[in-house]
Short mmCIF file of C-alpha atoms in Angstrom, two decimals:
data_model
loop_
_atom_site.label_atom_id
_atom_site.label_comp_id
_atom_site.label_asym_id
_atom_site.label_seq_id
_atom_site.Cartn_x
_atom_site.Cartn_y
_atom_site.Cartn_z
CA MET B 1 77.92 -101.03 -178.13
CA PRO B 2 79.73 -99.19 -180.98
CA THR B 3 81.58 -96.00 -180.03
CA ASN B 4 82.23 -94.93 -183.62
CA ARG B 5 79.44 -92.61 -184.86
CA ARG B 6 79.00 -94.34 -188.18
CA ALA B 7 79.14 -97.77 -186.55
CA ALA B 8 76.35 -96.71 -184.20
CA GLN B 9 74.32 -95.48 -187.16
CA LEU B 10 74.91 -98.75 -189.01
CA LEU B 11 73.72 -100.66 -185.97
CA ASP B 12 70.56 -98.54 -185.76
CA ALA B 13 69.93 -98.97 -189.49
CA THR B 14 70.36 -102.74 -189.23
CA CYS B 15 68.02 -103.03 -186.25
CA SER B 16 65.47 -100.85 -188.04
CA ALA B 17 65.71 -103.03 -191.15
CA LEU B 18 65.30 -106.17 -189.04
CA THR B 19 62.27 -104.72 -187.28
CA GLU B 20 60.70 -103.72 -190.60
CA THR B 21 61.44 -107.11 -192.17
CA ILE B 22 59.91 -108.96 -189.23
CA ALA B 23 56.81 -106.76 -189.33
CA ARG B 24 56.36 -107.19 -193.10
CA HIS B 25 57.25 -110.82 -193.65
CA MET B 26 57.36 -112.97 -190.53
CA PRO B 27 54.18 -114.99 -189.99
CA ALA B 28 52.30 -114.09 -186.82
CA GLY B 29 52.93 -116.23 -183.75
CA PRO B 30 55.14 -116.65 -180.70
CA TYR B 31 58.37 -116.83 -182.73
CA ARG B 32 57.62 -113.50 -184.38
CA ASP B 33 56.72 -111.89 -181.06
CA PHE B 34 59.92 -113.18 -179.47
CA THR B 35 62.13 -112.06 -182.38
CA ALA B 36 60.62 -108.57 -182.48
CA TRP B 37 61.12 -108.23 -178.70
CA ALA B 38 64.69 -109.58 -178.82
CA TYR B 39 65.82 -106.90 -181.29
CA SER B 40 63.96 -104.11 -179.47
CA PRO B 41 65.22 -101.83 -176.68
CA ALA B 42 62.70 -103.59 -174.40
CA ASN B 43 65.09 -106.56 -174.23
CA PRO B 44 67.46 -105.97 -171.28
CA ARG B 45 69.97 -108.35 -172.90
CA ARG B 46 69.65 -106.85 -176.36
CA HIS B 47 73.39 -106.38 -176.93
CA GLU B 48 73.99 -110.04 -176.11
CA TYR B 49 71.32 -111.04 -178.61
CA LEU B 50 72.81 -108.76 -181.27
CA GLN B 51 76.18 -110.41 -180.70
CA SER B 52 74.73 -113.93 -180.75
CA THR B 53 72.86 -113.39 -184.01
CA GLY B 54 75.82 -111.83 -185.84
CA VAL B 55 74.55 -108.24 -185.96
CA ILE B 56 77.51 -106.75 -184.09
CA GLN B 57 79.99 -108.61 -186.29
CA LEU B 58 78.21 -107.45 -189.46
CA VAL B 59 78.27 -103.84 -188.29
CA THR B 60 81.96 -104.12 -187.40
CA MET B 61 82.69 -105.49 -190.87
CA ASN B 62 80.59 -102.82 -192.61
CA THR B 63 82.34 -100.07 -190.67
CA ARG B 64 85.79 -101.28 -191.70
CA LEU B 65 84.83 -101.92 -195.31
CA LEU B 66 83.26 -98.50 -195.86
CA SER B 67 85.63 -96.33 -193.84
CA GLY B 68 86.57 -93.25 -195.87
CA LEU B 69 84.67 -94.39 -198.97
CA VAL B 70 81.27 -92.71 -198.53
CA ASP B 71 80.72 -88.94 -198.39
CA GLU B 72 78.64 -87.52 -195.58
CA ASP B 73 75.83 -86.52 -197.95
CA ASP B 74 75.65 -90.09 -199.30
CA TRP B 75 75.82 -91.78 -195.91
CA PRO B 76 72.02 -91.92 -195.26
CA THR B 77 71.55 -93.74 -198.57
CA MET B 78 74.31 -96.21 -197.74
CA LEU B 79 72.73 -96.81 -194.33
CA ARG B 80 69.47 -97.82 -195.97
CA PHE B 81 71.15 -100.24 -198.39
CA ALA B 82 73.54 -101.70 -195.81
CA GLY B 83 70.77 -102.20 -193.27
CA GLN B 84 68.77 -104.22 -195.77
CA MET B 85 71.72 -106.47 -196.66
CA ASN B 86 72.49 -107.02 -192.98
CA ALA B 87 68.89 -107.96 -192.21
CA TYR B 88 68.95 -110.59 -194.96
CA GLN B 89 72.26 -111.99 -193.72
CA VAL B 90 71.00 -112.27 -190.13
CA PHE B 91 68.11 -114.46 -191.27
CA GLU B 92 70.44 -116.32 -193.62
CA VAL B 93 72.52 -117.34 -190.58
CA VAL B 94 69.40 -118.96 -189.08
CA SER B 95 68.86 -120.94 -192.28
CA ASP B 96 72.54 -121.77 -192.62
CA ASP B 97 72.56 -123.21 -189.10
CA LEU B 98 70.26 -125.97 -190.32
CA GLY B 99 73.39 -127.45 -191.88
CA ILE B 100 75.02 -128.07 -188.50
CA GLY B 101 75.60 -131.82 -188.20
CA LEU B 102 75.16 -132.51 -191.92
CA GLY B 103 78.84 -132.55 -192.88
CA GLN B 104 79.20 -136.27 -192.17
CA PRO B 105 78.77 -138.75 -195.04
CA ASP B 106 76.32 -140.95 -193.09
CA LEU B 107 73.21 -139.22 -191.80
CA ASP B 108 70.55 -140.65 -189.51
CA LEU B 109 66.87 -140.19 -190.33
CA SER B 110 66.44 -136.92 -188.45
CA ARG B 111 69.45 -135.40 -190.23
CA GLN B 112 68.17 -136.63 -193.59
CA ARG B 113 64.88 -134.87 -192.88
CA ARG B 114 66.75 -131.70 -192.02
CA ARG B 115 68.73 -131.99 -195.25
CA ASP B 116 65.41 -132.29 -197.09
CA LEU B 117 64.23 -129.12 -195.33
CA ILE B 118 67.33 -127.29 -196.55
CA GLY B 119 66.59 -128.61 -200.04
CA ALA B 120 63.06 -127.17 -199.84
CA LEU B 121 64.51 -123.85 -198.71
CA ASN B 122 67.03 -123.85 -201.59
CA ARG B 123 64.25 -124.47 -204.10
CA ALA B 124 62.12 -121.73 -202.55
CA MET B 125 65.03 -119.30 -202.77
CA LEU B 126 65.66 -120.14 -206.42
CA GLN B 127 61.98 -119.56 -207.19
CA ALA B 128 61.96 -116.26 -205.31
CA LEU B 129 65.05 -115.10 -207.20
CA LEU B 130 63.39 -115.50 -210.60
CA PRO B 131 62.43 -111.98 -211.79
CA ASP B 132 58.93 -112.97 -212.91
CA ARG B 133 57.97 -115.15 -209.92
CA ARG B 134 56.14 -113.56 -206.97
CA THR B 135 54.81 -116.65 -205.18
CA PRO B 136 54.82 -115.85 -201.44
CA ALA B 137 57.34 -117.70 -199.30
CA VAL B 138 54.58 -119.02 -197.05
CA LEU B 139 53.39 -121.02 -200.08
CA LEU B 140 56.86 -121.94 -201.33
CA LEU B 141 57.61 -123.41 -197.89
CA SER B 142 54.20 -124.92 -197.18
CA GLY B 143 53.33 -128.61 -196.76
CA PRO B 144 56.25 -130.99 -196.04
CA ALA B 145 58.74 -128.12 -195.54
CA ARG B 146 56.60 -126.53 -192.86
CA GLU B 147 56.05 -129.86 -191.15
CA ALA B 148 59.78 -130.63 -191.19
CA ALA B 149 60.60 -127.23 -189.71
CA ARG B 150 58.35 -128.00 -186.73
CA HIS B 151 60.81 -130.71 -185.69
CA ALA B 152 63.95 -128.54 -185.94
CA SER B 153 65.05 -126.85 -182.71
CA ARG B 154 66.29 -123.28 -183.13
CA PHE B 155 68.45 -123.78 -180.05
CA GLU B 156 70.04 -127.07 -181.12
CA GLN B 157 70.60 -125.76 -184.64
CA SER B 158 72.87 -122.94 -183.58
CA LEU B 159 76.46 -122.49 -182.51
CA VAL B 160 75.17 -120.25 -179.70
CA GLY B 161 72.13 -122.35 -178.74
CA GLY B 162 72.64 -121.87 -175.00
CA LYS B 163 72.56 -118.10 -175.35
CA LEU B 164 69.43 -118.23 -177.51
CA ALA B 165 67.69 -120.55 -175.03
CA GLY B 166 68.54 -118.18 -172.19
CA MET B 167 67.15 -115.27 -174.17
CA ALA B 168 63.92 -117.16 -174.85
CA GLU B 169 63.56 -117.89 -171.13
CA GLU B 170 64.08 -114.18 -170.44
CA TYR B 171 61.28 -113.45 -172.90
CA THR B 172 58.85 -115.90 -171.31
CA ARG B 173 59.46 -114.21 -167.95
CA HIS B 174 58.95 -110.82 -169.60
CA VAL B 175 55.51 -111.75 -170.97
CA GLY B 176 54.52 -114.02 -168.11
CA GLY B 177 54.51 -117.16 -170.26
CA ALA B 178 55.27 -120.75 -169.42
CA ALA B 179 56.76 -123.90 -170.96
CA PRO B 180 54.38 -124.11 -173.97
CA LEU B 181 55.42 -120.61 -175.06
CA LEU B 182 59.10 -121.53 -174.75
CA LEU B 183 58.53 -124.57 -176.97
CA ASP B 184 56.72 -122.41 -179.52
CA VAL B 185 59.79 -120.18 -179.70
CA GLU B 186 62.26 -123.06 -179.87
CA TYR B 187 60.36 -124.85 -182.65
CA GLY B 188 59.12 -121.79 -184.52
CA LEU B 189 61.92 -121.95 -187.09
CA TRP B 190 59.54 -122.01 -190.07
CA ALA B 191 58.71 -118.35 -189.51
CA ALA B 192 62.40 -117.44 -189.76
CA LEU B 193 62.80 -119.42 -192.99
CA VAL B 194 59.85 -117.62 -194.57
CA THR B 195 61.37 -114.30 -193.55
CA ASN B 196 64.73 -115.32 -194.96
CA VAL B 197 63.22 -116.00 -198.39
CA GLU B 198 61.29 -112.73 -198.44
CA SER B 199 64.28 -110.70 -197.23
CA CYS B 200 66.33 -112.20 -200.06
CA ARG B 201 63.64 -111.22 -202.55
CA ASP B 202 63.57 -107.69 -201.12
CA LEU B 203 67.34 -107.47 -201.50
CA VAL B 204 67.38 -108.28 -205.22
CA ASP B 205 64.34 -106.06 -205.82
CA THR B 206 66.29 -103.15 -204.32
CA VAL B 207 69.05 -103.41 -206.93
CA ALA B 208 66.93 -104.66 -209.85
CA GLY B 209 67.50 -102.56 -212.94
CA LEU B 210 70.91 -101.32 -211.80
CA PRO B 211 73.95 -102.42 -213.86
CA THR B 212 75.29 -104.69 -211.10
CA GLY B 213 71.87 -105.96 -209.98
CA SER B 214 71.96 -109.08 -212.15
CA LEU B 215 75.37 -110.04 -210.71
CA VAL B 216 73.91 -109.88 -207.21
CA ARG B 217 70.91 -111.98 -208.25
CA GLN B 218 73.10 -114.57 -209.98
CA GLY B 219 75.46 -114.76 -206.99
CA LEU B 220 72.56 -115.54 -204.68
CA ALA B 221 71.14 -118.16 -207.05
CA ASP B 222 74.59 -119.76 -207.32
CA ARG B 223 74.74 -120.01 -203.53
CA TYR B 224 71.53 -121.97 -203.14
CA GLY B 225 72.30 -124.29 -206.05
CA ALA B 226 75.77 -124.96 -204.64
CA VAL B 227 74.43 -125.70 -201.15
CA GLU B 228 72.21 -128.42 -202.60
CA ARG B 229 75.06 -129.99 -204.58
CA THR B 230 77.39 -129.87 -201.55
CA LEU B 231 74.92 -131.62 -199.26
CA ARG B 232 73.91 -134.39 -201.67
CA ALA B 233 76.89 -135.18 -203.90
CA GLU B 234 78.55 -138.57 -203.39
CA HIS B 235 81.57 -137.93 -205.62
CA VAL B 236 83.21 -134.51 -205.67
CA SER B 237 86.74 -133.51 -206.67
CA ARG B 238 88.78 -131.08 -204.59
CA LEU B 239 88.53 -128.56 -207.41
CA GLU B 240 84.74 -128.78 -207.47
CA LEU B 241 84.59 -128.50 -203.69
CA ALA B 242 86.57 -125.26 -203.92
CA THR B 243 84.23 -123.93 -206.61
CA LEU B 244 81.10 -124.91 -204.68
CA GLY B 245 82.57 -123.44 -201.50
CA GLY B 246 83.22 -120.16 -203.26
CA HIS B 247 79.53 -120.00 -204.18
CA THR B 248 78.11 -121.04 -200.80
CA ILE B 249 80.12 -118.51 -198.75
CA LEU B 250 77.94 -115.59 -200.01
CA VAL B 251 80.94 -113.40 -200.81
CA VAL B 252 80.05 -112.63 -204.45
CA PRO B 253 76.52 -111.30 -203.76
CA THR B 254 77.67 -109.41 -200.66
CA LEU B 255 80.56 -107.64 -202.37
CA GLY B 256 78.57 -107.25 -205.59
CA TYR B 257 75.83 -105.52 -203.63
CA LEU B 258 78.24 -103.09 -201.95
CA VAL B 259 80.00 -102.33 -205.23
CA CYS B 260 76.58 -101.80 -206.80
CA VAL B 261 75.68 -99.20 -204.17
CA LEU B 262 79.05 -97.44 -204.51
CA ASN B 263 79.42 -97.49 -208.31
CA ASP B 264 75.81 -97.56 -209.53
CA VAL B 265 73.94 -95.54 -206.91
CA LEU B 266 76.09 -93.12 -204.91
CA ALA B 267 78.70 -91.99 -207.44
CA PRO B 268 78.36 -93.79 -210.79
CA VAL B 269 81.64 -94.77 -212.43
CA PRO B 270 81.56 -94.66 -216.28
CA ALA B 271 83.96 -97.59 -216.76
CA HIS B 272 82.08 -99.81 -214.31
CA ARG B 273 79.83 -101.25 -217.02
CA ASP B 274 82.91 -102.36 -218.98
CA VAL B 275 84.40 -104.39 -216.10
CA LEU B 276 80.98 -105.95 -215.60
CA ALA B 277 80.52 -106.82 -219.26
CA ASP B 278 83.89 -108.47 -219.83
CA GLY B 279 83.80 -110.51 -216.61
CA SER B 280 86.68 -108.73 -214.88
CA LEU B 281 84.61 -107.90 -211.80
CA SER B 282 83.17 -111.42 -211.67
CA ASP B 283 86.68 -112.88 -211.76
CA LEU B 284 87.82 -110.61 -208.96
CA LEU B 285 84.86 -111.44 -206.74
CA ALA B 286 85.28 -115.16 -207.43
CA ASP B 287 88.92 -114.95 -206.30
CA ALA B 288 87.85 -113.16 -203.13
CA ALA B 289 85.12 -115.74 -202.49
CA LEU B 290 87.52 -118.66 -202.83
CA LEU B 291 90.03 -117.06 -200.46
CA VAL B 292 87.38 -116.42 -197.81
CA ARG B 293 86.02 -119.97 -198.16
CA LEU B 294 89.49 -121.40 -197.59
CA GLN B 295 90.08 -119.05 -194.66
CA ASN B 296 86.75 -120.11 -193.18
CA ASP B 297 87.30 -123.85 -193.56
CA ILE B 298 91.05 -124.20 -193.01
CA GLY B 299 92.23 -121.05 -191.26
CA THR B 300 94.83 -118.47 -192.15
CA ARG B 301 97.75 -120.01 -190.25
CA LEU B 302 97.32 -123.54 -191.59
CA LEU B 303 96.90 -122.30 -195.16
CA ARG B 304 100.22 -120.49 -194.98
CA LEU B 305 102.21 -123.42 -193.62
CA PRO B 306 104.34 -125.23 -196.23
CA PRO B 307 102.97 -128.72 -197.04
CA VAL B 308 105.93 -130.34 -195.29
CA GLN B 309 104.99 -128.64 -192.02
CA GLN B 310 101.33 -129.48 -192.48
CA GLY B 311 102.36 -133.10 -193.00
CA ALA B 312 104.55 -133.08 -189.90
CA LEU B 313 101.64 -131.92 -187.74
CA LEU B 314 99.38 -134.64 -189.14
CA ASN B 315 102.10 -137.25 -188.68
CA ARG B 316 102.01 -136.55 -184.95
CA ILE B 317 98.32 -137.38 -184.94
CA ALA B 318 98.96 -140.52 -187.00
CA LEU B 319 101.59 -141.68 -184.49
CA ALA B 320 99.22 -140.97 -181.61
CA CYS B 321 96.56 -143.09 -183.31
CA GLN B 322 98.99 -145.98 -183.78
CA ARG B 323 100.21 -145.86 -180.17
CA SER B 324 96.69 -145.89 -178.80
CA GLY B 325 95.41 -148.54 -181.20
CA ARG B 326 92.92 -146.21 -182.84
CA GLU B 327 92.50 -147.31 -186.42
CA SER B 328 89.18 -145.96 -187.69
CA THR B 329 88.54 -142.79 -189.68
CA GLU B 330 86.40 -141.50 -186.81
CA ASP B 331 89.28 -142.07 -184.38
CA ALA B 332 91.68 -139.99 -186.46
CA ILE B 333 89.23 -137.13 -186.88
CA ALA B 334 88.32 -137.22 -183.19
CA MET B 335 92.00 -136.99 -182.24
CA LEU B 336 92.43 -134.01 -184.57
CA ALA B 337 89.48 -132.30 -182.89
CA ALA B 338 90.68 -133.03 -179.36
CA GLY B 339 94.38 -132.31 -179.87
CA ASP B 340 96.25 -129.59 -178.01
CA ASP B 341 96.40 -126.60 -180.36
CA PRO B 342 97.78 -123.50 -178.57
CA ASP B 343 98.48 -121.64 -181.83
CA HIS B 344 94.97 -122.30 -183.21
CA THR B 345 96.54 -124.01 -186.24
CA PHE B 346 93.67 -126.51 -186.54
CA ASN B 347 91.08 -124.11 -185.16
CA ARG B 348 88.75 -124.03 -188.17
CA LEU B 349 88.96 -127.79 -188.78
CA GLN B 350 88.21 -128.45 -185.11
CA LYS B 351 85.16 -126.20 -185.21
CA ASP B 352 83.64 -128.07 -188.15
CA ILE B 353 84.50 -131.48 -186.69
CA LEU B 354 82.89 -130.63 -183.36
CA ASN B 355 79.77 -129.27 -185.03
CA GLY B 356 79.60 -131.79 -187.86
CA GLU B 357 79.68 -129.05 -190.48
CA ALA B 358 80.71 -129.28 -194.13
CA ASN B 359 84.35 -128.44 -194.77
CA VAL B 360 86.26 -128.60 -198.06
CA ALA B 361 89.42 -130.00 -196.44
CA LEU B 362 87.58 -132.66 -194.45
CA TRP B 363 85.32 -133.97 -197.24
CA HIS B 364 87.65 -136.72 -198.51
CA ALA B 365 89.12 -137.51 -195.09
CA ARG B 366 85.67 -138.21 -193.66
CA ARG B 367 85.07 -140.78 -196.39
CA ALA B 368 88.40 -142.60 -196.08
CA PRO B 369 88.38 -146.29 -194.97
CA ASP B 370 90.71 -145.96 -191.97
CA ALA B 371 92.74 -143.57 -189.83
CA THR B 372 95.89 -143.70 -191.96
CA SER B 373 93.96 -143.06 -195.16
CA ALA B 374 91.95 -140.26 -193.55
CA LEU B 375 95.04 -138.36 -192.44
CA ALA B 376 96.70 -138.92 -195.82
CA ALA B 377 93.59 -137.55 -197.57
CA LEU B 378 93.58 -134.55 -195.25
CA ALA B 379 97.27 -133.90 -195.96
CA ASP B 380 96.57 -134.00 -199.71
CA SER B 381 93.65 -131.61 -199.30
CA LEU B 382 95.63 -129.16 -197.20
CA ALA B 383 98.50 -129.12 -199.70
CA TYR B 384 96.10 -128.65 -202.61
CA TYR B 385 94.09 -125.86 -201.00
CA SER B 386 97.22 -124.08 -199.75
CA GLY B 387 98.42 -124.00 -203.35
CA LEU B 388 95.07 -122.63 -204.50
CA TYR B 389 95.21 -120.02 -201.75
CA ALA B 390 98.62 -118.78 -202.85
CA LEU B 391 97.60 -118.76 -206.53
CA HIS B 392 94.35 -116.88 -206.01
CA SER B 393 95.93 -114.46 -203.53
CA ALA B 394 98.30 -113.44 -206.33
CA ARG B 395 95.40 -113.29 -208.79
CA LEU B 396 93.44 -111.09 -206.43
CA ALA B 397 96.33 -108.66 -205.98
CA ALA B 398 96.81 -108.36 -209.75
CA GLY B 399 93.06 -108.05 -210.33
CA LEU B 400 92.71 -105.26 -207.77
CA ALA B 401 95.50 -103.26 -209.41
CA ALA B 402 93.94 -103.77 -212.85
CA LEU B 403 90.52 -102.70 -211.57
CA ASP B 404 91.96 -99.51 -210.11
CA ALA B 405 93.64 -98.68 -213.39
CA ARG B 406 90.47 -99.21 -215.41
CA LEU B 407 87.98 -97.53 -213.11
CA LYS B 408 90.27 -94.73 -211.91
CA ASP B 409 88.33 -95.08 -208.68
CA ARG B 410 89.59 -97.13 -205.72
CA ARG B 411 86.33 -97.60 -203.82
CA ALA B 412 85.39 -100.98 -205.34
CA SER B 413 88.87 -102.46 -204.99
CA ALA B 414 89.19 -101.12 -201.45
CA VAL B 415 85.97 -102.85 -200.37
CA VAL B 416 87.06 -106.17 -201.90
CA GLU B 417 90.55 -106.07 -200.42
CA ARG B 418 89.31 -105.02 -196.98
CA PHE B 419 86.72 -107.80 -197.02
CA VAL B 420 89.33 -110.49 -197.62
CA ARG B 421 91.70 -109.04 -195.01
CA PHE B 422 88.89 -108.73 -192.44
CA HIS B 423 88.13 -112.44 -192.69
CA GLU B 424 91.80 -113.33 -192.82
CA ARG B 425 92.29 -111.68 -189.42
CA MET B 426 89.03 -112.95 -187.99
CA TYR B 427 89.68 -116.59 -188.82
CA SER B 428 93.06 -116.45 -187.12
CA HIS B 429 91.19 -116.27 -183.79
CA ALA B 430 89.71 -119.26 -182.00
CA HIS B 431 86.15 -119.95 -183.11
CA THR B 432 85.08 -119.69 -179.45
CA ASP B 433 86.40 -116.12 -179.35
CA PRO B 434 83.73 -113.49 -180.20
CA LEU B 435 86.23 -112.10 -182.75
CA GLY B 436 86.26 -115.41 -184.62
CA GLU B 437 82.73 -116.75 -184.30
CA TYR B 438 81.06 -115.14 -187.32
CA ALA B 439 81.27 -116.07 -190.97
CA VAL B 440 79.53 -114.63 -193.99
#
């Protein structure tokens, strides 16, 4: 558990926000009972559950982002705002996990149905984000969406499914339940999706009317629209993939929300409205979002390798394919996933291959006709995205300096810079390492 005082307070605030959100929005039933118990002190494995669901990682990130930026008198207010954002993001992870296995171009019927469920969720989110729409999420996700959710396993649709299954078994022993209760928990995903939509609505309501509130709302809407395009598009350029990826990673609404609290709520900055109005802040957050997307999908080390070295690594895989007579696209990608990688150079690619997740660098390779073409497409993508990474890293540095000069207040730029550096370090670890398993 956190030893830092403020980290401990952030953890308490997040757990309190989760408990309140579950009580207010999650439909009654076994899944709600299990979730409330799992986040409560009554759970003997509570810390493990907090780690598995991303809470510990969120608190660690919050602590680093906000260090030295919030006065003691303002800290209780920040706790309330941060706890609410964290609660939304925890339920967003549950929804995001529905995309596991959908990164391949050819989907079987069960995966197509799951893609349709994500589409229903995206449409529900976009409706909930409209300022004048108050239709409850239980209605937005009724009918076919609810039926589809009944066939989606919470355990299978998670990168930590074994841990979640073990926790559910612990719960059934705690309440004296049996197999039917365990199944109700495993297939109770609909309740989490409803809660995700309502927690998102709560989040934008919290900042509605503040100068930066509309940026947060628009960033969230952009995410759900981009997820739909990413999952269904048949023809997408590398540039568009980068743009869509910058929207889907949730960086803009997350940073916009924190900047909103710092500059609109705690200590208003007079020049803040100007950098909002002329798009300077939007540009800066978009640069940060793109960098984090590329870190997430490709990894820090691989992004920084010159194209010639990237090509040399892929050539080894191509030679291995030729020697073993493996000629298909699937063969090449499987060899990339299974290859010895002591420096974690291909760590992020391997994670998304193993889990069948969407990845900007793998999109064209997965659709290539054979192994040679797949590796050539991957080499082109890596070179292109490494160039984008260098360009937008320079843009970010210049934008941060310009923001400081205009605002005469370093809190906003510090949060943005720390956010990018936090993910840069995190994605240099193996995805199986607790330090590298969480993404916004």
